[in-house]
Every structure is written in structure tokens, then in C-alpha cells.
PDB file of C-alpha atoms in Angstrom:
ATOM      1  CA  MET A   8      -0.008   0.008   0.006  1.00 84.00           C
ATOM      2  CA  HIS A   9       1.330   3.399  -0.926  1.00 90.00           C
ATOM      3  CA  PRO A  10       2.528   5.435   2.159  1.00 88.00           C
ATOM      4  CA  THR A  11       0.306   8.324   1.421  1.00 93.00           C
ATOM      5  CA  ILE A  12      -2.772   6.110   1.492  1.00 95.00           C
ATOM      6  CA  ARG A  13      -1.520   4.145   4.584  1.00 96.00           C
ATOM      7  CA  TYR A  14      -0.855   7.252   6.604  1.00 96.00           C
ATOM      8  CA  GLY A  15      -4.056   8.929   5.449  1.00 96.00           C
ATOM      9  CA  LEU A  16      -6.060   5.866   6.468  1.00 97.00           C
ATOM     10  CA  ILE A  17      -4.266   5.841   9.841  1.00 96.00           C
ATOM     11  CA  ALA A  18      -4.978   9.527  10.485  1.00 96.00           C
ATOM     12  CA  GLY A  19      -8.595   9.407   9.332  1.00 96.00           C
ATOM     13  CA  GLY A  20      -9.300   6.224  11.294  1.00 95.00           C
ATOM     14  CA  LEU A  21      -7.682   7.532  14.545  1.00 95.00           C
ATOM     15  CA  LEU A  22      -9.575  10.749  14.149  1.00 94.00           C
ATOM     16  CA  CYS A  23     -12.869   8.826  14.184  1.00 92.00           C
ATOM     17  CA  LEU A  24     -12.189   7.439  17.673  1.00 90.00           C
ATOM     18  CA  PRO A  25     -12.359  10.650  19.748  1.00 88.00           C
ATOM     19  CA  MET A  26     -15.003  12.157  17.501  1.00 85.00           C
ATOM     20  CA  PHE A  27     -17.508   9.331  17.392  1.00 85.00           C
ATOM     21  CA  GLY A  28     -16.492   7.048  20.268  1.00 83.00           C
ATOM     22  CA  PRO A  29     -18.065   8.993  23.098  1.00 81.00           C
ATOM     23  CA  TYR A  30     -21.500   9.031  21.320  1.00 80.00           C
ATOM     24  CA  LEU A  31     -21.372   5.352  20.538  1.00 77.00           C
ATOM     25  CA  ILE A  32     -20.352   4.623  24.132  1.00 78.00           C
ATOM     26  CA  PHE A  33     -22.363   7.151  26.131  1.00 74.00           C
ATOM     27  CA  GLY A  34     -24.927   8.542  23.727  1.00 74.00           C
ATOM     28  CA  LEU A  35     -25.921  12.174  23.268  1.00 74.00           C
ATOM     29  CA  ARG A  36     -24.932  14.224  26.287  1.00 73.00           C
ATOM     30  CA  PRO A  37     -24.669  17.975  26.541  1.00 70.00           C
ATOM     31  CA  GLU A  38     -21.425  17.750  28.492  1.00 70.00           C
ATOM     32  CA  TRP A  39     -19.859  16.038  25.464  1.00 74.00           C
ATOM     33  CA  MET A  40     -21.031  18.760  23.185  1.00 74.00           C
ATOM     34  CA  ARG A  41     -19.521  21.471  25.469  1.00 74.00           C
ATOM     35  CA  VAL A  42     -16.053  20.115  24.991  1.00 76.00           C
ATOM     36  CA  GLY A  43     -16.561  18.637  21.566  1.00 78.00           C
ATOM     37  CA  GLU A  44     -15.149  21.434  19.556  1.00 79.00           C
ATOM     38  CA  VAL A  45     -11.919  21.534  21.677  1.00 85.00           C
ATOM     39  CA  ILE A  46     -11.533  17.830  21.483  1.00 85.00           C
ATOM     40  CA  GLY A  47     -12.407  17.710  17.830  1.00 86.00           C
ATOM     41  CA  TYR A  48      -9.906  20.410  16.631  1.00 90.00           C
ATOM     42  CA  THR A  49      -7.159  19.161  18.958  1.00 92.00           C
ATOM     43  CA  SER A  50      -7.690  15.625  17.639  1.00 92.00           C
ATOM     44  CA  MET A  51      -7.552  16.887  14.060  1.00 94.00           C
ATOM     45  CA  VAL A  52      -4.263  18.638  14.544  1.00 94.00           C
ATOM     46  CA  LEU A  53      -2.755  15.660  16.461  1.00 94.00           C
ATOM     47  CA  CYS A  54      -3.965  13.117  13.936  1.00 94.00           C
ATOM     48  CA  MET A  55      -2.697  15.161  11.014  1.00 94.00           C
ATOM     49  CA  THR A  56       0.858  15.040  12.319  1.00 93.00           C
ATOM     50  CA  ALA A  57       0.690  11.672  10.378  1.00 95.00           C
ATOM     51  CA  THR A  58       1.707  13.913   7.466  1.00 95.00           C
ATOM     52  CA  TRP A  59       5.099  14.359   9.074  1.00 93.00           C
ATOM     53  CA  PHE A  60       5.497  10.578   9.564  1.00 94.00           C
ATOM     54  CA  ALA A  61       4.569   9.959   5.946  1.00 95.00           C
ATOM     55  CA  MET A  62       7.078  12.567   4.817  1.00 95.00           C
ATOM     56  CA  ARG A  63       9.809  10.917   6.829  1.00 93.00           C
ATOM     57  CA  HIS A  64       8.808   7.470   5.448  1.00 93.00           C
ATOM     58  CA  GLU A  65       8.999   8.795   1.907  1.00 92.00           C
ATOM     59  CA  GLN A  66      12.451  10.287   2.554  1.00 92.00           C
ATOM     60  CA  GLN A  67      13.680   6.989   3.853  1.00 91.00           C
ATOM     61  CA  ARG A  68      12.162   5.200   0.891  1.00 90.00           C
ATOM     62  CA  ARG A  69      13.185   7.641  -1.977  1.00 89.00           C
ATOM     63  CA  GLY A  70      16.039   9.719  -0.440  1.00 88.00           C
ATOM     64  CA  PRO A  71      16.088  13.426   0.350  1.00 90.00           C
ATOM     65  CA  LEU A  72      13.114  15.274  -1.040  1.00 89.00           C
ATOM     66  CA  GLY A  73      12.480  18.952  -1.600  1.00 91.00           C
ATOM     67  CA  TYR A  74       9.883  20.981   0.240  1.00 93.00           C
ATOM     68  CA  GLY A  75       7.455  20.848  -2.684  1.00 94.00           C
ATOM     69  CA  ARG A  76       7.524  16.997  -2.896  1.00 94.00           C
ATOM     70  CA  LEU A  77       7.216  16.721   0.902  1.00 95.00           C
ATOM     71  CA  LEU A  78       4.297  19.049   0.889  1.00 96.00           C
ATOM     72  CA  GLY A  79       2.749  16.912  -1.866  1.00 96.00           C
ATOM     73  CA  VAL A  80       2.947  13.884   0.390  1.00 96.00           C
ATOM     74  CA  GLY A  81       1.348  15.861   3.214  1.00 96.00           C
ATOM     75  CA  VAL A  82      -1.513  17.079   0.987  1.00 97.00           C
ATOM     76  CA  GLY A  83      -2.115  13.485  -0.194  1.00 97.00           C
ATOM     77  CA  VAL A  84      -2.292  12.213   3.328  1.00 97.00           C
ATOM     78  CA  SER A  85      -4.638  15.116   4.210  1.00 98.00           C
ATOM     79  CA  ALA A  86      -6.908  14.271   1.312  1.00 98.00           C
ATOM     80  CA  VAL A  87      -7.154  10.635   2.291  1.00 98.00           C
ATOM     81  CA  ALA A  88      -7.694  11.414   5.943  1.00 97.00           C
ATOM     82  CA  GLY A  89     -10.321  14.002   5.026  1.00 97.00           C
ATOM     83  CA  LEU A  90     -12.139  11.574   2.738  1.00 97.00           C
ATOM     84  CA  ILE A  91     -12.163   8.849   5.467  1.00 97.00           C
ATOM     85  CA  PHE A  92     -13.439  11.317   8.064  1.00 96.00           C
ATOM     86  CA  GLY A  93     -16.048  12.800   5.683  1.00 97.00           C
ATOM     87  CA  LEU A  94     -17.381   9.371   4.798  1.00 97.00           C
ATOM     88  CA  ALA A  95     -17.397   8.420   8.519  1.00 95.00           C
ATOM     89  CA  THR A  96     -19.314  11.578   9.348  1.00 94.00           C
ATOM     90  CA  TRP A  97     -21.909  10.721   6.730  1.00 95.00           C
ATOM     91  CA  GLY A  98     -22.227   7.209   8.168  1.00 93.00           C
ATOM     92  CA  PHE A  99     -22.317   8.544  11.706  1.00 91.00           C
ATOM     93  CA  TYR A 100     -25.160  10.912  10.853  1.00 90.00           C
ATOM     94  CA  ALA A 101     -26.990   8.083   9.109  1.00 91.00           C
ATOM     95  CA  LEU A 102     -26.540   5.873  12.241  1.00 88.00           C
ATOM     96  CA  ALA A 103     -27.544   8.580  14.729  1.00 85.00           C
ATOM     97  CA  GLY A 104     -30.575   9.643  12.667  1.00 87.00           C
ATOM     98  CA  ASP A 105     -32.316  12.878  13.424  1.00 90.00           C
ATOM     99  CA  ALA A 106     -31.426  12.577  17.073  1.00 87.00           C
ATOM    100  CA  LEU A 107     -27.966  14.048  16.503  1.00 85.00           C
ATOM    101  CA  PRO A 108     -28.889  17.156  14.585  1.00 89.00           C
ATOM    102  CA  GLU A 109     -31.888  17.827  16.852  1.00 90.00           C
ATOM    103  CA  ALA A 110     -29.595  17.566  19.952  1.00 87.00           C
ATOM    104  CA  LEU A 111     -26.991  19.941  18.280  1.00 86.00           C
ATOM    105  CA  ILE A 112     -29.724  22.440  17.456  1.00 90.00           C
ATOM    106  CA  GLU A 113     -31.030  22.329  21.034  1.00 89.00           C
ATOM    107  CA  PHE A 114     -27.522  22.656  22.404  1.00 88.00           C
ATOM    108  CA  TYR A 115     -26.868  25.813  20.255  1.00 89.00           C
ATOM    109  CA  LEU A 116     -30.276  27.212  21.024  1.00 90.00           C
ATOM    110  CA  ALA A 117     -29.636  26.894  24.751  1.00 89.00           C
ATOM    111  CA  GLN A 118     -26.288  28.747  24.367  1.00 86.00           C
ATOM    112  CA  ALA A 119     -28.116  31.430  22.267  1.00 89.00           C
ATOM    113  CA  ARG A 120     -30.674  31.878  25.079  1.00 90.00           C
ATOM    114  CA  ASP A 121     -28.067  32.402  27.767  1.00 85.00           C
ATOM    115  CA  PRO A 122     -29.447  34.772  30.371  1.00 87.00           C
ATOM    116  CA  GLY A 123     -26.054  36.655  30.297  1.00 87.00           C
ATOM    117  CA  LEU A 124     -26.824  37.924  26.748  1.00 86.00           C
ATOM    118  CA  ASP A 125     -28.855  40.919  26.086  1.00 88.00           C
ATOM    119  CA  ALA A 126     -32.246  40.296  24.568  1.00 88.00           C
ATOM    120  CA  ALA A 127     -31.334  41.634  21.076  1.00 90.00           C
ATOM    121  CA  GLU A 128     -28.149  39.553  20.801  1.00 89.00           C
ATOM    122  CA  SER A 129     -29.972  36.412  22.070  1.00 89.00           C
ATOM    123  CA  ALA A 130     -32.787  36.941  19.485  1.00 91.00           C
ATOM    124  CA  ARG A 131     -30.175  37.439  16.690  1.00 92.00           C
ATOM    125  CA  ARG A 132     -28.427  34.195  17.632  1.00 92.00           C
ATOM    126  CA  VAL A 133     -31.692  32.199  17.924  1.00 92.00           C
ATOM    127  CA  ALA A 134     -32.843  33.540  14.516  1.00 94.00           C
ATOM    128  CA  GLU A 135     -29.454  32.581  13.003  1.00 93.00           C
ATOM    129  CA  ILE A 136     -29.633  29.067  14.332  1.00 93.00           C
ATOM    130  CA  GLU A 137     -33.311  28.726  13.210  1.00 92.00           C
ATOM    131  CA  SER A 138     -32.398  29.855   9.697  1.00 93.00           C
ATOM    132  CA  MET A 139     -29.656  27.089   9.490  1.00 92.00           C
ATOM    133  CA  LYS A 140     -31.730  24.194  10.895  1.00 91.00           C
ATOM    134  CA  SER A 141     -31.978  22.373   7.587  1.00 91.00           C
ATOM    135  CA  LEU A 142     -28.156  22.365   7.208  1.00 92.00           C
ATOM    136  CA  PHE A 143     -27.860  20.295  10.416  1.00 90.00           C
ATOM    137  CA  PHE A 144     -29.830  17.507   8.724  1.00 93.00           C
ATOM    138  CA  ASN A 145     -27.979  17.634   5.476  1.00 94.00           C
ATOM    139  CA  ARG A 146     -25.592  14.646   5.635  1.00 94.00           C
ATOM    140  CA  PRO A 147     -23.670  15.289   2.416  1.00 95.00           C
ATOM    141  CA  LEU A 148     -23.084  18.818   3.570  1.00 95.00           C
ATOM    142  CA  GLN A 149     -21.930  17.783   7.003  1.00 94.00           C
ATOM    143  CA  ALA A 150     -19.603  15.184   5.382  1.00 96.00           C
ATOM    144  CA  ALA A 151     -18.225  17.779   2.996  1.00 97.00           C
ATOM    145  CA  VAL A 152     -17.671  20.292   5.804  1.00 96.00           C
ATOM    146  CA  MET A 153     -15.795  17.591   7.855  1.00 95.00           C
ATOM    147  CA  PHE A 154     -13.763  16.625   4.807  1.00 97.00           C
ATOM    148  CA  ALA A 155     -12.770  20.202   4.172  1.00 97.00           C
ATOM    149  CA  THR A 156     -11.992  20.901   7.893  1.00 96.00           C
ATOM    150  CA  VAL A 157      -9.651  17.937   8.123  1.00 97.00           C
ATOM    151  CA  PHE A 158      -8.083  18.655   4.685  1.00 98.00           C
ATOM    152  CA  VAL A 159      -7.405  22.343   5.480  1.00 97.00           C
ATOM    153  CA  ILE A 160      -5.930  21.540   8.985  1.00 96.00           C
ATOM    154  CA  GLY A 161      -3.835  18.672   7.376  1.00 96.00           C
ATOM    155  CA  VAL A 162      -2.470  21.083   4.717  1.00 97.00           C
ATOM    156  CA  ALA A 163      -1.648  23.634   7.412  1.00 97.00           C
ATOM    157  CA  VAL A 164       0.187  20.986   9.416  1.00 96.00           C
ATOM    158  CA  SER A 165       1.889  19.804   6.259  1.00 96.00           C
ATOM    159  CA  LEU A 166       3.229  23.312   5.516  1.00 96.00           C
ATOM    160  CA  VAL A 167       5.118  23.244   8.766  1.00 95.00           C
ATOM    161  CA  ALA A 168       5.931  19.480   8.704  1.00 94.00           C
ATOM    162  CA  ALA A 169       7.498  19.694   5.247  1.00 94.00           C
ATOM    163  CA  PHE A 170       9.891  22.397   6.490  1.00 93.00           C
ATOM    164  CA  PHE A 171      11.035  20.314   9.451  1.00 91.00           C
ATOM    165  CA  ALA A 172      11.041  16.978   7.508  1.00 89.00           C
ATOM    166  CA  ARG A 173      13.144  18.627   4.830  1.00 86.00           C
ATOM    167  CA  ARG A 174      15.605  19.973   7.401  1.00 83.00           C
ATOM    168  CA  SER A 175      15.922  16.827   9.420  1.00 75.00           C
ATOM    169  CA  GLY A 176      15.035  14.194   6.865  1.00 56.00           C
ATOM    170  CA  GLY A 177      17.628  15.109   4.254  1.00 51.00           C
ATOM    171  CA  GLU A 178      20.500  15.061   6.726  1.00 51.00           C
ATOM    172  CA  GLY A 179      19.253  11.836   8.432  1.00 46.00           C
ATOM    173  CA  VAL A 180      18.846  10.047   5.026  1.00 42.00           C
ATOM    174  CA  ARG A 181      22.321  11.216   3.861  1.00 45.00           C
ATOM    175  CA  GLN A 182      23.903   9.983   7.067  1.00 45.00           C
ATOM    176  CA  GLN A 183      22.395   6.559   6.578  1.00 45.00           C
ATOM    177  CA  ALA A 184      23.820   6.171   3.023  1.00 40.00           C
TER     178      ALA A 184
END
């Protein structure tokens, strides 16, 4: 299996664990939704460090690579991981049914109705959420958004990882030869 695919599958698969595991084990709970974004984005960044490992693997396999080629490896890993996570999101929404989007809407509405907000701001937030309700139930859209989120984060990590892999990888590969 090509390293880009292998590392993309690993990153995408590992990302599914913290994102979907709590729901599958504990069900829908507001306390999970409160920390979900922090856990989600942190998991995405951590899982997308697989781009660096793929870059190092490619340098060991093919010799020193330039920044552009290393970045290409990272973009490929990001695309595969994003695709896996997007498809898993679609499947997760299908498995959860309407309960998941309904719980998310209620969670966001509760935040919008926070007594600490002034009435005009609260009304604006509630109206905004109400106007987007149908998007919560759109599985292809949710899958596309999750693909894009993972892909963009992966490319951002790859931009940095390629720099460090080029600096450390080229020297390490030359020393082994």
C-alpha cells in the first residue's frame, strides 16, 4: 500500500475514535457537546501529524526530497484522511438519525438563550440558528464540511511539517547512506 494512502487511513481512522467514540459509548450528552469542539480540533491537529511521519517515510524510501514533494505527500495524506473522516461523518449521521442534529440544534439554542446575553443579541443568535436548521440535517453537507476541515488542517500541518522533515530528513537520510 502506498505510504500516502496508509498514513491517510491511519490519520482518518484515528480521528474517528475521539469524534464518534463518546457518542457510541455514552450517547448524546450535553457535556460532550460542550467540550466537543476543543477535543475535535485538537484531535484533528494531532492526527494530522501523520503527514510528518509519511514525509519521513518517503524520505527513507526515496532519499532526500524537496519541500514541494514533501508538501505533496502531506497534501495527499490530508486528502485521504479528510475523505475517510467525511465518509465516517456521513455514516455517523445516518446511524444517529435525526437525534444528533436535533440535539445539536437544542444545544446551540440553549447557548443562544443564555441569560447573560442581552435580549437583542440572544434573538439574533436564535434567529441565525433557526435559519440554519436544515443544514444540520444535510448529511452530504456535514460530510463535505468535515472533509474540508480535516483537509485544511492537514495542509496547514503539512506546510510546517514539510519544513522540518526537509531539514531533518535530508540530513538523516544522507547519514544513513
